[in-house]
DNA sequence: GTTCCGATGTACT
DNA sequence: GTACATCGGAACG
């Protein structure tokens, strides 16, 4: 059985991943922004049922779902379940902690706050590509360590979507300067 | 600070 | 052909 954490709803996992540390081949940092998507959500890639692209969303939890967006960027998701396949959490921003030099080789000589402050940016910085879609997150090149103390969260609507735009399934680390964009609302913890 | 736009793979009408 | 879970640069105020 997969790690119990990922066998929960996308919203629960999206909250739990804030403050967790993600590395790919030793390059990464602390997750500071996530969004939840599930199969009942018209904004989700899984909404229309399984396809070749979204197949990992319908597989076991605790794996990666990586897809290409706008023809040039990659986006990284953590597959969830909670008895309902087709759910996943988009990782939108990371606070860089390890492998900053490798990140700059891939992204350019940018300030820390610009290296991983967006879903496409963090995939470029960590070297996440489509070949990793479906890969388990508890094995190399991935490393995912959960936080001990739950951090203070902020919550808001998701970014860049038209369908399901009112659903407040975007979560962030309160006060972080590494977000893709600011939040307006504070979430209960 | 803001808005506009081009890049261009993949899914879908 | 159109839309899209994006980004970076140009133009403008």
Coordinates of C-alpha atoms (C1' of nucleotides) in Angstrom, one line a residue:
Chain A
X1 CA 0.0 0.0 0.0
X2 CA 1.2 3.5 -0.8
X3 CA 2.1 6.1 1.8
X4 CA -1.0 6.9 3.8
X5 CA -0.5 10.6 3.3
X6 CA -1.2 10.4 -0.4
X7 CA -4.2 8.2 0.0
X8 CA -6.3 11.2 1.0
X9 CA -8.2 13.9 -0.9
X10 CA -6.4 16.4 -3.1
X11 CA -7.4 19.2 -0.8
X12 CA -6.0 17.4 2.3
X13 CA -2.8 16.6 0.5
X14 CA -2.4 20.1 -1.0
X15 CA -2.5 21.5 2.6
X16 CA -0.2 18.8 4.0
X17 CA 2.5 19.4 1.3
X18 CA 3.0 23.0 2.3
X19 CA 6.3 22.9 4.3
X20 CA 7.4 19.6 2.9
X21 CA 10.8 19.3 1.3
X22 CA 11.0 18.1 -2.3
X23 CA 14.3 17.3 -4.1
X24 CA 15.0 15.9 -7.5
X25 CA 18.5 14.4 -7.7
X26 CA 19.5 16.5 -4.7
X27 CA 18.1 19.8 -6.0
X28 CA 15.1 21.3 -4.4
X29 CA 13.7 23.0 -1.3
X30 CA 10.5 23.6 0.7
X31 CA 7.1 23.5 -1.0
X32 CA 5.4 26.8 -0.4
X33 CA 2.5 26.8 -2.8
X34 CA 0.1 24.0 -4.1
X35 CA -3.3 23.6 -5.8
X36 CA -5.8 20.7 -5.5
X37 CA -7.5 19.1 -8.5
X38 CA -9.9 16.2 -8.5
X39 CA -12.0 14.2 -10.9
X40 CA -15.3 16.0 -10.1
X41 CA -13.6 19.4 -10.8
X42 CA -14.1 20.8 -14.4
X43 CA -10.7 22.5 -14.1
X44 CA -8.9 19.2 -13.7
X45 CA -7.2 17.3 -16.5
X46 CA -8.9 14.1 -15.1
X47 CA -12.4 15.6 -15.4
X48 CA -13.1 13.9 -18.7
X49 CA -11.8 10.5 -17.7
X50 CA -8.5 8.7 -18.4
X51 CA -6.3 9.6 -21.4
X52 CA -2.7 8.8 -22.3
X53 CA -1.5 12.1 -20.8
X54 CA -3.4 12.0 -17.5
X55 CA -3.0 8.2 -16.9
X56 CA -0.9 8.7 -13.8
X57 CA -3.8 10.6 -12.2
X58 CA -5.8 7.4 -12.3
X59 CA -3.0 5.2 -11.1
X60 CA -1.7 4.6 -7.5
X61 CA -1.2 7.6 -5.2
X62 CA 2.3 8.9 -4.3
X63 CA 3.5 9.1 -7.9
X64 CA 4.3 12.1 -10.2
X65 CA 2.0 13.4 -12.9
X66 CA 4.0 15.7 -15.2
X67 CA 2.5 17.4 -18.3
X68 CA 3.6 20.0 -20.8
X69 CA 1.7 23.3 -20.7
X70 CA 1.5 25.9 -23.4
X71 CA 3.8 23.9 -25.6
X72 CA 7.0 24.8 -23.6
X73 CA 6.8 24.4 -19.9
X74 CA 6.4 21.4 -17.6
X75 CA 4.1 21.2 -14.6
X76 CA 4.6 18.7 -11.7
X77 CA 1.8 17.1 -9.7
X78 CA 1.6 14.6 -6.8
X79 CA -1.1 12.0 -7.4
X80 CA -3.6 11.5 -4.5
X81 CA -6.5 9.1 -4.1
X82 CA -8.8 8.9 -1.0
X83 CA -10.8 6.2 -2.8
X84 CA -11.3 8.5 -5.7
X85 CA -8.8 8.2 -8.6
X86 CA -8.2 11.2 -10.8
X87 CA -7.0 13.5 -8.0
X88 CA -3.7 15.3 -7.8
X89 CA -1.9 18.3 -6.3
X90 CA -0.1 20.8 -8.5
X91 CA 3.1 22.1 -6.9
X92 CA 3.3 25.8 -7.8
X93 CA 6.3 27.1 -5.9
X94 CA 9.3 26.0 -3.9
X95 CA 11.7 27.9 -1.5
X96 CA 15.1 26.9 -2.9
X97 CA 17.3 25.2 -0.3
X98 CA 19.7 22.8 -2.0
X99 CA 21.4 22.8 -5.4
X100 CA 21.0 26.5 -6.1
X101 CA 24.0 26.4 -8.5
X102 CA 22.4 23.7 -10.5
X103 CA 19.1 25.6 -10.5
X104 CA 21.0 28.7 -12.0
X105 CA 22.7 26.5 -14.6
X106 CA 19.2 25.5 -15.8
X107 CA 17.3 28.8 -15.1
X108 CA 20.0 31.5 -15.5
X109 CA 21.6 33.8 -13.0
X110 CA 18.4 34.7 -11.2
X111 CA 17.8 35.8 -7.6
X112 CA 16.7 33.0 -5.2
X113 CA 13.0 34.2 -5.2
X114 CA 12.8 33.9 -9.0
X115 CA 14.2 30.3 -9.3
X116 CA 11.1 28.3 -8.3
X117 CA 8.3 30.8 -8.0
X118 CA 5.9 29.1 -10.5
X119 CA 5.0 25.7 -11.7
X120 CA 7.0 25.9 -14.9
X121 CA 9.9 27.6 -13.2
X122 CA 10.3 24.9 -10.5
X123 CA 10.2 22.1 -13.1
X124 CA 13.0 23.8 -15.0
X125 CA 15.0 24.5 -11.9
X126 CA 14.7 20.9 -10.6
X127 CA 15.0 19.2 -14.0
X128 CA 11.5 17.7 -14.0
X129 CA 10.4 16.6 -17.4
X130 CA 7.7 14.4 -19.0
X131 CA 9.9 11.3 -18.7
X132 CA 9.3 11.5 -14.9
X133 CA 5.5 11.3 -15.3
X134 CA 4.2 8.2 -13.4
X135 CA 7.5 7.8 -11.4
X136 CA 7.1 7.0 -7.7
X137 CA 8.0 9.9 -5.3
X138 CA 9.6 7.6 -2.7
X139 CA 12.4 6.5 -5.0
X140 CA 15.3 8.2 -6.9
X141 CA 15.5 10.7 -8.3
X142 CA 12.8 12.0 -6.1
X143 CA 13.0 12.7 -2.3
X144 CA 10.0 14.0 -0.4
X145 CA 10.2 14.7 3.3
X146 CA 7.2 15.9 5.2
X147 CA 7.2 18.7 7.8
X148 CA 6.9 17.9 11.5
X149 CA 5.1 21.1 12.6
X150 CA 2.1 22.1 10.4
X151 CA 2.9 25.6 9.1
X152 CA 0.5 28.5 9.0
X153 CA -1.4 28.4 5.7
X154 CA -3.0 31.0 3.4
X155 CA -5.7 30.0 1.0
X156 CA -7.2 31.4 -2.2
X157 CA -8.6 30.6 -5.7
X158 CA -6.5 28.8 -8.2
X159 CA -4.4 30.5 -10.9
X160 CA -4.7 30.4 -14.6
X161 CA -8.0 28.5 -15.0
X162 CA -11.5 29.5 -16.2
X163 CA -13.6 26.5 -15.2
X164 CA -13.9 26.0 -11.5
X165 CA -12.4 29.4 -10.9
X166 CA -14.3 30.0 -7.7
X167 CA -13.0 26.9 -5.9
X168 CA -10.5 28.0 -3.2
X169 CA -8.1 25.2 -3.6
X170 CA -4.8 27.1 -3.7
X171 CA -2.7 26.9 -0.6
X172 CA 0.4 28.7 0.5
X173 CA 2.9 29.1 3.3
X174 CA 1.9 32.3 5.2
X175 CA 4.4 35.1 4.7
X176 CA 6.6 33.3 2.2
X177 CA 8.5 35.5 -0.3
X178 CA 8.9 32.5 -2.7
X179 CA 5.2 32.4 -3.9
X180 CA 4.3 32.6 -7.6
X181 CA 1.8 35.4 -6.7
X182 CA 0.5 36.9 -3.4
X183 CA -2.5 35.6 -1.5
X184 CA -5.3 37.7 -0.2
X185 CA -7.0 35.4 2.3
X186 CA -5.7 33.6 5.4
X187 CA -6.8 30.0 5.8
X188 CA -7.8 28.2 9.1
X189 CA -5.1 25.8 10.3
Chain B
dG1 C1' 3.3 49.2 -11.3
dT2 C1' 0.3 47.6 -15.6
dT3 C1' -1.0 45.3 -20.2
dC4 C1' 0.1 42.9 -24.3
dC5 C1' 2.2 39.3 -26.8
dG6 C1' 5.0 35.4 -28.7
dA7 C1' 6.7 30.9 -27.9
dT8 C1' 4.4 26.4 -29.5
dG9 C1' 3.0 20.7 -27.6
dT10 C1' -1.0 18.3 -26.7
dA11 C1' -6.0 17.6 -26.3
dC12 C1' -10.1 18.3 -28.1
dT13 C1' -14.2 20.5 -31.2
Chain C
dG1 C1' -9.0 25.7 -35.5
dT2 C1' -9.1 26.8 -30.4
dA3 C1' -8.0 26.3 -25.7
dC4 C1' -4.7 25.6 -22.3
dA5 C1' -3.2 24.4 -14.3
dT6 C1' 2.9 29.5 -18.2
dC7 C1' 6.8 32.5 -18.7
dG8 C1' 9.7 36.4 -19.9
dG9 C1' 10.3 40.4 -22.4
dA10 C1' 8.5 44.8 -24.5
dA11 C1' 5.9 48.8 -24.2
dC12 C1' 3.6 52.0 -21.5
dG13 C1' 2.3 55.0 -17.3

